[in-house]
Amino acid sequence: MGTPILIQVPQGVTPSIISATIKNTRTGQFVPVRRIQNGCTNPIPGDLTGCYQGESSFDAAQAFLLPMDPLEANTVHEVVINLNTLPHIAFSFTPATAINPVVIKK
C-alpha cells in the first residue's frame, strides 16, 4: 500500500467519494485506490477516537484514499477527487520515499 490521503471536511458534513484517481506522472499509470469513508455517525460523547459497536473509528467528516500499491519515490503523483459535498479537488505531491506495507500473517 501507499501513503494514505486524508480528506477532512467541516463537522456536520459527511463526505462521499464519487470518484478518485492517483496518477504516477512519470509512467502515466493510475495507481489503484480504495475509498474508505463513512466513519462514526454516532461517536461516543467526549471520546474523539471511540465509536459505538459496528462503526469505524474515524470521524464522519473524514474520508481516506488508500493507494493499493506503493507510490514511487521522488515522482510527482496527481490526485483528483470528486466528492458529493465539495467541488472538484485536484493537487499533486511527491513522496520522498516509497512506503511499502508490513504484512503480518498469523
GROMACS .gro file of N, CA, C and O in nm:
model
  424
    1MET      N    1   0.084  -0.118   0.000
    1MET     CA    2   0.000   0.000   0.000
    1MET      C    3   0.088   0.123   0.000
    1MET      O    4   0.202   0.120   0.043
    2GLY      N    5   0.028   0.233  -0.045
    2GLY     CA    6   0.100   0.359  -0.047
    2GLY      C    7   0.053   0.451   0.063
    2GLY      O    8  -0.024   0.412   0.152
    3THR      N    9   0.097   0.573   0.057
    3THR     CA   10   0.066   0.674   0.157
    3THR      C   11  -0.083   0.708   0.154
    3THR      O   12  -0.135   0.749   0.052
    4PRO      N   13  -0.155   0.692   0.267
    4PRO     CA   14  -0.297   0.728   0.271
    4PRO      C   15  -0.316   0.879   0.256
    4PRO      O   16  -0.231   0.958   0.297
    5ILE      N   17  -0.427   0.917   0.198
    5ILE     CA   18  -0.461   1.058   0.181
    5ILE      C   19  -0.589   1.084   0.260
    5ILE      O   20  -0.691   1.020   0.238
    6LEU      N   21  -0.580   1.178   0.355
    6LEU     CA   22  -0.694   1.214   0.440
    6LEU      C   23  -0.774   1.326   0.375
    6LEU      O   24  -0.717   1.425   0.330
    7ILE      N   25  -0.905   1.311   0.373
    7ILE     CA   26  -0.997   1.417   0.329
    7ILE      C   27  -1.074   1.459   0.452
    7ILE      O   28  -1.142   1.378   0.514
    8GLN      N   29  -1.062   1.585   0.489
    8GLN     CA   30  -1.130   1.639   0.608
    8GLN      C   31  -1.223   1.751   0.562
    8GLN      O   32  -1.180   1.845   0.500
    9VAL      N   33  -1.350   1.739   0.594
    9VAL     CA   34  -1.449   1.842   0.562
    9VAL      C   35  -1.505   1.897   0.693
    9VAL      O   36  -1.480   1.842   0.799
   10PRO      N   37  -1.580   2.007   0.687
   10PRO     CA   38  -1.635   2.064   0.811
   10PRO      C   39  -1.724   1.965   0.886
   10PRO      O   40  -1.791   1.881   0.827
   11GLN      N   41  -1.723   1.976   1.020
   11GLN     CA   42  -1.810   1.893   1.102
   11GLN      C   43  -1.955   1.912   1.059
   11GLN      O   44  -1.996   2.022   1.022
   12GLY      N   45  -2.032   1.807   1.065
   12GLY     CA   46  -2.172   1.811   1.023
   12GLY      C   47  -2.190   1.775   0.877
   12GLY      O   48  -2.301   1.759   0.830
   13VAL      N   49  -2.080   1.761   0.804
   13VAL     CA   50  -2.083   1.721   0.663
   13VAL      C   51  -2.021   1.583   0.654
   13VAL      O   52  -1.916   1.558   0.712
   14THR      N   53  -2.086   1.492   0.585
   14THR     CA   54  -2.031   1.357   0.565
   14THR      C   55  -1.990   1.343   0.419
   14THR      O   56  -2.076   1.340   0.332
   15PRO      N   57  -1.859   1.335   0.393
   15PRO     CA   58  -1.816   1.325   0.254
   15PRO      C   59  -1.841   1.186   0.197
   15PRO      O   60  -1.830   1.085   0.267
   16SER      N   61  -1.878   1.182   0.072
   16SER     CA   62  -1.889   1.057  -0.001
   16SER      C   63  -1.805   1.074  -0.127
   16SER      O   64  -1.826   1.166  -0.205
   17ILE      N   65  -1.707   0.987  -0.144
   17ILE     CA   66  -1.617   0.997  -0.258
   17ILE      C   67  -1.688   0.939  -0.380
   17ILE      O   68  -1.717   0.820  -0.385
   18ILE      N   69  -1.716   1.025  -0.477
   18ILE     CA   70  -1.782   0.981  -0.600
   18ILE      C   71  -1.680   0.916  -0.693
   18ILE      O   72  -1.705   0.812  -0.752
   19SER      N   73  -1.564   0.980  -0.706
   19SER     CA   74  -1.456   0.924  -0.786
   19SER      C   75  -1.324   0.978  -0.735
   19SER      O   76  -1.318   1.085  -0.676
   20ALA      N   77  -1.217   0.902  -0.758
   20ALA     CA   78  -1.085   0.945  -0.716
   20ALA      C   79  -0.980   0.871  -0.798
   20ALA      O   80  -0.995   0.752  -0.826
   21THR      N   81  -0.875   0.945  -0.836
   21THR     CA   82  -0.764   0.883  -0.907
   21THR      C   83  -0.632   0.936  -0.853
   21THR      O   84  -0.625   1.049  -0.804
   22ILE      N   85  -0.531   0.852  -0.860
   22ILE     CA   86  -0.393   0.891  -0.832
   22ILE      C   87  -0.313   0.845  -0.954
   22ILE      O   88  -0.315   0.727  -0.989
   23LYS      N   89  -0.244   0.940  -1.016
   23LYS     CA   90  -0.169   0.909  -1.139
   23LYS      C   91  -0.020   0.935  -1.117
   23LYS      O   92   0.019   1.041  -1.071
   24ASN      N   93   0.062   0.836  -1.150
   24ASN     CA   94   0.207   0.849  -1.150
   24ASN      C   95   0.243   0.924  -1.278
   24ASN      O   96   0.222   0.874  -1.387
   25THR      N   97   0.296   1.047  -1.266
   25THR     CA   98   0.320   1.128  -1.386
   25THR      C   99   0.440   1.080  -1.466
   25THR      O  100   0.451   1.110  -1.585
   26ARG      N  101   0.531   1.005  -1.404
   26ARG     CA  102   0.646   0.952  -1.479
   26ARG      C  103   0.604   0.843  -1.575
   26ARG      O  104   0.643   0.840  -1.691
   27THR      N  105   0.518   0.752  -1.527
   27THR     CA  106   0.476   0.638  -1.609
   27THR      C  107   0.343   0.662  -1.680
   27THR      O  108   0.311   0.592  -1.775
   28GLY      N  109   0.265   0.758  -1.630
   28GLY     CA  110   0.132   0.781  -1.685
   28GLY      C  111   0.029   0.680  -1.635
   28GLY      O  112  -0.087   0.683  -1.675
   29GLN      N  113   0.071   0.590  -1.546
   29GLN     CA  114  -0.018   0.485  -1.495
   29GLN      C  115  -0.098   0.535  -1.374
   29GLN      O  116  -0.047   0.613  -1.294
   30PHE      N  117  -0.220   0.488  -1.364
   30PHE     CA  118  -0.303   0.517  -1.248
   30PHE      C  119  -0.277   0.412  -1.141
   30PHE      O  120  -0.266   0.293  -1.170
   31VAL      N  121  -0.265   0.458  -1.017
   31VAL     CA  122  -0.245   0.370  -0.903
   31VAL      C  123  -0.383   0.327  -0.855
   31VAL      O  124  -0.470   0.412  -0.834
   32PRO      N  125  -0.407   0.197  -0.837
   32PRO     CA  126  -0.538   0.157  -0.785
   32PRO      C  127  -0.559   0.212  -0.644
   32PRO      O  128  -0.466   0.214  -0.564
   33VAL      N  129  -0.680   0.262  -0.618
   33VAL     CA  130  -0.709   0.319  -0.487
   33VAL      C  131  -0.833   0.255  -0.427
   33VAL      O  132  -0.922   0.209  -0.498
   34ARG      N  133  -0.835   0.250  -0.296
   34ARG     CA  134  -0.953   0.206  -0.221
   34ARG      C  135  -1.007   0.327  -0.148
   34ARG      O  136  -0.933   0.403  -0.087
   35ARG      N  137  -1.137   0.346  -0.156
   35ARG     CA  138  -1.202   0.456  -0.085
   35ARG      C  139  -1.249   0.406   0.051
   35ARG      O  140  -1.315   0.303   0.060
   36ILE      N  141  -1.211   0.479   0.154
   36ILE     CA  142  -1.252   0.444   0.290
   36ILE      C  143  -1.328   0.565   0.343
   36ILE      O  144  -1.274   0.675   0.350
   37GLN      N  145  -1.454   0.545   0.376
   37GLN     CA  146  -1.538   0.658   0.413
   37GLN      C  147  -1.647   0.616   0.510
   37GLN      O  148  -1.658   0.499   0.544
   38ASN      N  149  -1.723   0.715   0.553
   38ASN     CA  150  -1.837   0.694   0.643
   38ASN      C  151  -1.793   0.639   0.778
   38ASN      O  152  -1.820   0.526   0.814
   39GLY      N  153  -1.724   0.724   0.853
   39GLY     CA  154  -1.677   0.688   0.986
   39GLY      C  155  -1.789   0.694   1.088
   39GLY      O  156  -1.904   0.661   1.061
   40CYS      N  157  -1.758   0.742   1.206
   40CYS     CA  158  -1.856   0.750   1.315
   40CYS      C  159  -1.968   0.847   1.280
   40CYS      O  160  -1.944   0.965   1.263
   41THR      N  161  -2.086   0.796   1.273
   41THR     CA  162  -2.201   0.885   1.259
   41THR      C  163  -2.263   0.911   1.395
   41THR      O  164  -2.343   1.000   1.411
   42ASN      N  165  -2.222   0.832   1.494
   42ASN     CA  166  -2.274   0.846   1.629
   42ASN      C  167  -2.160   0.819   1.728
   42ASN      O  168  -2.157   0.716   1.794
   43PRO      N  169  -2.061   0.914   1.738
   43PRO     CA  170  -1.946   0.887   1.824
   43PRO      C  171  -1.984   0.884   1.971
   43PRO      O  172  -2.085   0.940   2.012
   44ILE      N  173  -1.902   0.817   2.049
   44ILE     CA  174  -1.922   0.813   2.194
   44ILE      C  175  -1.894   0.953   2.248
   44ILE      O  176  -1.787   1.010   2.220
   45PRO      N  177  -1.985   1.014   2.321
   45PRO     CA  178  -1.965   1.151   2.369
   45PRO      C  179  -1.836   1.167   2.447
   45PRO      O  180  -1.803   1.085   2.533
   46GLY      N  181  -1.759   1.272   2.413
   46GLY     CA  182  -1.636   1.301   2.483
   46GLY      C  183  -1.518   1.214   2.444
   46GLY      O  184  -1.409   1.231   2.496
   47ASP      N  185  -1.536   1.121   2.352
   47ASP     CA  186  -1.428   1.030   2.311
   47ASP      C  187  -1.403   1.051   2.162
   47ASP      O  188  -1.482   1.009   2.079
   48LEU      N  189  -1.292   1.118   2.127
   48LEU     CA  190  -1.265   1.151   1.987
   48LEU      C  191  -1.225   1.030   1.904
   48LEU      O  192  -1.222   1.037   1.782
   49THR      N  193  -1.190   0.920   1.967
   49THR     CA  194  -1.146   0.803   1.892
   49THR      C  195  -1.242   0.686   1.902
   49THR      O  196  -1.220   0.583   1.839
   50GLY      N  197  -1.349   0.699   1.978
   50GLY     CA  198  -1.438   0.585   2.001
   50GLY      C  199  -1.570   0.595   1.928
   50GLY      O  200  -1.628   0.702   1.916
   51CYS      N  201  -1.615   0.484   1.878
   51CYS     CA  202  -1.745   0.475   1.813
   51CYS      C  203  -1.823   0.363   1.878
   51CYS      O  204  -1.767   0.272   1.938
   52TYR      N  205  -1.952   0.370   1.862
   52TYR     CA  206  -2.034   0.260   1.911
   52TYR      C  207  -2.012   0.137   1.823
   52TYR      O  208  -1.963   0.147   1.710
   53GLN      N  209  -2.047   0.023   1.873
   53GLN     CA  210  -2.023  -0.104   1.805
   53GLN      C  211  -2.071  -0.101   1.660
   53GLN      O  212  -2.179  -0.052   1.631
   54GLY      N  213  -1.988  -0.154   1.573
   54GLY     CA  214  -2.025  -0.166   1.433
   54GLY      C  215  -1.986  -0.047   1.347
   54GLY      O  216  -2.011  -0.047   1.227
   55GLU      N  217  -1.924   0.055   1.406
   55GLU     CA  218  -1.880   0.169   1.327
   55GLU      C  219  -1.729   0.178   1.328
   55GLU      O  220  -1.662   0.127   1.417
   56SER      N  221  -1.676   0.247   1.227
   56SER     CA  222  -1.531   0.266   1.222
   56SER      C  223  -1.490   0.375   1.319
   56SER      O  224  -1.573   0.447   1.372
   57SER      N  225  -1.361   0.388   1.343
   57SER     CA  226  -1.314   0.477   1.447
   57SER      C  227  -1.268   0.614   1.397
   57SER      O  228  -1.209   0.688   1.472
   58PHE      N  229  -1.294   0.647   1.271
   58PHE     CA  230  -1.263   0.782   1.229
   58PHE      C  231  -1.391   0.864   1.218
   58PHE      O  232  -1.501   0.811   1.214
   59ASP      N  233  -1.375   0.992   1.217
   59ASP     CA  234  -1.486   1.086   1.224
   59ASP      C  235  -1.570   1.083   1.096
   59ASP      O  236  -1.519   1.060   0.987
   60ALA      N  237  -1.699   1.111   1.107
   60ALA     CA  238  -1.789   1.112   0.992
   60ALA      C  239  -1.754   1.221   0.893
   60ALA      O  240  -1.793   1.215   0.777
   61ALA      N  241  -1.679   1.324   0.936
   61ALA     CA  242  -1.638   1.433   0.848
   61ALA      C  243  -1.506   1.401   0.777
   61ALA      O  244  -1.445   1.488   0.716
   62GLN      N  245  -1.461   1.275   0.784
   62GLN     CA  246  -1.336   1.234   0.721
   62GLN      C  247  -1.360   1.120   0.623
   62GLN      O  248  -1.452   1.041   0.638
   63ALA      N  249  -1.274   1.115   0.525
   63ALA     CA  250  -1.268   1.002   0.433
   63ALA      C  251  -1.120   0.985   0.396
   63ALA      O  252  -1.040   1.077   0.415
   64PHE      N  253  -1.086   0.868   0.345
   64PHE     CA  254  -0.947   0.840   0.310
   64PHE      C  255  -0.941   0.777   0.171
   64PHE      O  256  -1.030   0.704   0.131
   65LEU      N  257  -0.831   0.806   0.102
   65LEU     CA  258  -0.794   0.732  -0.018
   65LEU      C  259  -0.674   0.648   0.020
   65LEU      O  260  -0.578   0.700   0.076
   66LEU      N  261  -0.678   0.521  -0.010
   66LEU     CA  262  -0.569   0.432   0.023
   66LEU      C  263  -0.513   0.374  -0.106
   66LEU      O  264  -0.576   0.289  -0.169
   67PRO      N  265  -0.394   0.421  -0.149
   67PRO     CA  266  -0.332   0.361  -0.268
   67PRO      C  267  -0.302   0.214  -0.240
   67PRO      O  268  -0.246   0.181  -0.136
   68MET      N  269  -0.338   0.128  -0.331
   68MET     CA  270  -0.320  -0.015  -0.309
   68MET      C  271  -0.181  -0.064  -0.349
   68MET      O  272  -0.146  -0.178  -0.324
   69ASP      N  273  -0.100   0.024  -0.411
   69ASP     CA  274   0.039  -0.006  -0.444
   69ASP      C  275   0.126   0.103  -0.384
   69ASP      O  276   0.080   0.217  -0.368
   70PRO      N  277   0.253   0.072  -0.352
   70PRO     CA  278   0.342   0.178  -0.305
   70PRO      C  279   0.355   0.287  -0.410
   70PRO      O  280   0.354   0.260  -0.529
   71LEU      N  281   0.367   0.411  -0.364
   71LEU     CA  282   0.387   0.523  -0.455
   71LEU      C  283   0.535   0.538  -0.483
   71LEU      O  284   0.618   0.526  -0.392
   72GLU      N  285   0.570   0.564  -0.607
   72GLU     CA  286   0.710   0.574  -0.646
   72GLU      C  287   0.775   0.697  -0.582
   72GLU      O  288   0.722   0.808  -0.592
   73ALA      N  289   0.888   0.675  -0.519
   73ALA     CA  290   0.959   0.785  -0.452
   73ALA      C  291   1.010   0.887  -0.553
   73ALA      O  292   1.041   0.853  -0.668
   74ASN      N  293   1.018   1.012  -0.509
   74ASN     CA  294   1.072   1.122  -0.590
   74ASN      C  295   1.003   1.136  -0.725
   74ASN      O  296   1.066   1.171  -0.824
   75THR      N  297   0.875   1.105  -0.728
   75THR     CA  298   0.796   1.112  -0.851
   75THR      C  299   0.666   1.186  -0.821
   75THR      O  300   0.601   1.159  -0.720
   76VAL      N  301   0.631   1.277  -0.909
   76VAL     CA  302   0.507   1.353  -0.890
   76VAL      C  303   0.387   1.262  -0.914
   76VAL      O  304   0.383   1.186  -1.012
   77HIS      N  305   0.290   1.269  -0.823
   77HIS     CA  306   0.164   1.197  -0.836
   77HIS      C  307   0.051   1.299  -0.837
   77HIS      O  308   0.046   1.387  -0.751
   78GLU      N  309  -0.036   1.288  -0.936
   78GLU     CA  310  -0.151   1.378  -0.947
   78GLU      C  311  -0.274   1.310  -0.887
   78GLU      O  312  -0.303   1.194  -0.919
   79VAL      N  313  -0.344   1.382  -0.801
   79VAL     CA  314  -0.463   1.330  -0.733
   79VAL      C  315  -0.583   1.412  -0.776
   79VAL      O  316  -0.578   1.536  -0.776
   80VAL      N  317  -0.691   1.345  -0.812
   80VAL     CA  318  -0.817   1.411  -0.846
   80VAL      C  319  -0.927   1.342  -0.766
   80VAL      O  320  -0.940   1.219  -0.771
   81ILE      N  321  -1.004   1.422  -0.693
   81ILE     CA  322  -1.110   1.368  -0.607
   81ILE      C  323  -1.238   1.445  -0.635
   81ILE      O  324  -1.239   1.568  -0.641
   82ASN      N  325  -1.348   1.372  -0.651
   82ASN     CA  326  -1.481   1.432  -0.662
   82ASN      C  327  -1.565   1.381  -0.546
   82ASN      O  328  -1.580   1.261  -0.527
   83LEU      N  329  -1.617   1.476  -0.467
   83LEU     CA  330  -1.699   1.444  -0.351
   83LEU      C  331  -1.843   1.488  -0.376
   83LEU      O  332  -1.868   1.576  -0.458
   84ASN      N  333  -1.933   1.433  -0.298
   84ASN     CA  334  -2.073   1.474  -0.306
   84ASN      C  335  -2.094   1.614  -0.251
   84ASN      O  336  -2.187   1.683  -0.289
   85THR      N  337  -2.008   1.658  -0.160
   85THR     CA  338  -2.032   1.781  -0.085
   85THR      C  339  -1.942   1.898  -0.124
   85THR      O  340  -1.966   2.010  -0.081
   86LEU      N  341  -1.836   1.872  -0.200
   86LEU     CA  342  -1.739   1.976  -0.232
   86LEU      C  343  -1.709   1.976  -0.381
   86LEU      O  344  -1.728   1.876  -0.450
   87PRO      N  345  -1.658   2.089  -0.429
   87PRO     CA  346  -1.620   2.092  -0.570
   87PRO      C  347  -1.500   2.000  -0.597
   87PRO      O  348  -1.437   1.949  -0.505
   88HIS      N  349  -1.472   1.984  -0.721
   88HIS     CA  350  -1.360   1.906  -0.772
   88HIS      C  351  -1.231   1.946  -0.700
   88HIS      O  352  -1.199   2.063  -0.689
   89ILE      N  353  -1.157   1.848  -0.647
   89ILE     CA  354  -1.031   1.873  -0.577
   89ILE      C  355  -0.920   1.810  -0.661
   89ILE      O  356  -0.929   1.693  -0.699
   90ALA      N  357  -0.816   1.889  -0.691
   90ALA     CA  358  -0.702   1.836  -0.766
   90ALA      C  359  -0.573   1.893  -0.706
   90ALA      O  360  -0.566   2.012  -0.676
   91PHE      N  361  -0.475   1.807  -0.686
   91PHE     CA  362  -0.345   1.851  -0.637
   91PHE      C  363  -0.242   1.746  -0.676
   91PHE      O  364  -0.275   1.637  -0.721
   92SER      N  365  -0.116   1.781  -0.657
   92SER     CA  366  -0.009   1.685  -0.682
   92SER      C  367   0.087   1.688  -0.564
   92SER      O  368   0.095   1.786  -0.490
   93PHE      N  369   0.158   1.577  -0.546
   93PHE     CA  370   0.259   1.568  -0.442
   93PHE      C  371   0.366   1.469  -0.483
   93PHE      O  372   0.346   1.388  -0.574
   94THR      N  373   0.481   1.478  -0.417
   94THR     CA  374   0.595   1.392  -0.447
   94THR      C  375   0.640   1.322  -0.320
   94THR      O  376   0.697   1.386  -0.231
   95PRO      N  377   0.615   1.192  -0.308
   95PRO     CA  378   0.664   1.119  -0.191
   95PRO      C  379   0.817   1.116  -0.190
   95PRO      O  380   0.879   1.095  -0.294
   96ALA      N  381   0.877   1.142  -0.074
   96ALA     CA  382   1.023   1.140  -0.063
   96ALA      C  383   1.076   0.997  -0.069
   96ALA      O  384   1.185   0.972  -0.119
   97THR      N  385   0.999   0.904  -0.015
   97THR     CA  386   1.039   0.763  -0.017
   97THR      C  387   0.917   0.679  -0.050
   97THR      O  388   0.803   0.721  -0.027
   98ALA      N  389   0.940   0.560  -0.102
   98ALA     CA  390   0.830   0.466  -0.125
   98ALA      C  391   0.799   0.400   0.008
   98ALA      O  392   0.888   0.362   0.082
   99ILE      N  393   0.672   0.391   0.039
   99ILE     CA  394   0.631   0.327   0.163
   99ILE      C  395   0.572   0.192   0.127
   99ILE      O  396   0.474   0.183   0.054
  100ASN      N  397   0.636   0.089   0.176
  100ASN     CA  398   0.589  -0.047   0.150
  100ASN      C  399   0.515  -0.100   0.270
  100ASN      O  400   0.548  -0.066   0.384
  101PRO      N  401   0.417  -0.183   0.249
  101PRO     CA  402   0.338  -0.233   0.362
  101PRO      C  403   0.415  -0.334   0.446
  101PRO      O  404   0.507  -0.399   0.398
  102VAL      N  405   0.375  -0.345   0.569
  102VAL     CA  406   0.422  -0.450   0.657
  102VAL      C  407   0.310  -0.553   0.663
  102VAL      O  408   0.198  -0.519   0.699
  103VAL      N  409   0.339  -0.674   0.626
  103VAL     CA  410   0.238  -0.779   0.626
  103VAL      C  411   0.262  -0.872   0.744
  103VAL      O  412   0.372  -0.924   0.760
  104ILE      N  413   0.160  -0.890   0.824
  104ILE     CA  414   0.168  -0.979   0.940
  104ILE      C  415   0.072  -1.095   0.915
  104ILE      O  416  -0.046  -1.073   0.895
  105LYS      N  417   0.127  -1.215   0.919
  105LYS     CA  418   0.043  -1.333   0.900
  105LYS      C  419   0.037  -1.410   1.029
  105LYS      O  420   0.137  -1.427   1.097
  106LYS      N  421  -0.080  -1.457   1.063
  106LYS     CA  422  -0.097  -1.538   1.184
  106LYS      C  423  -0.140  -1.676   1.145
  106LYS      O  424  -0.203  -1.699   1.049
   0.00000   0.00000   0.00000
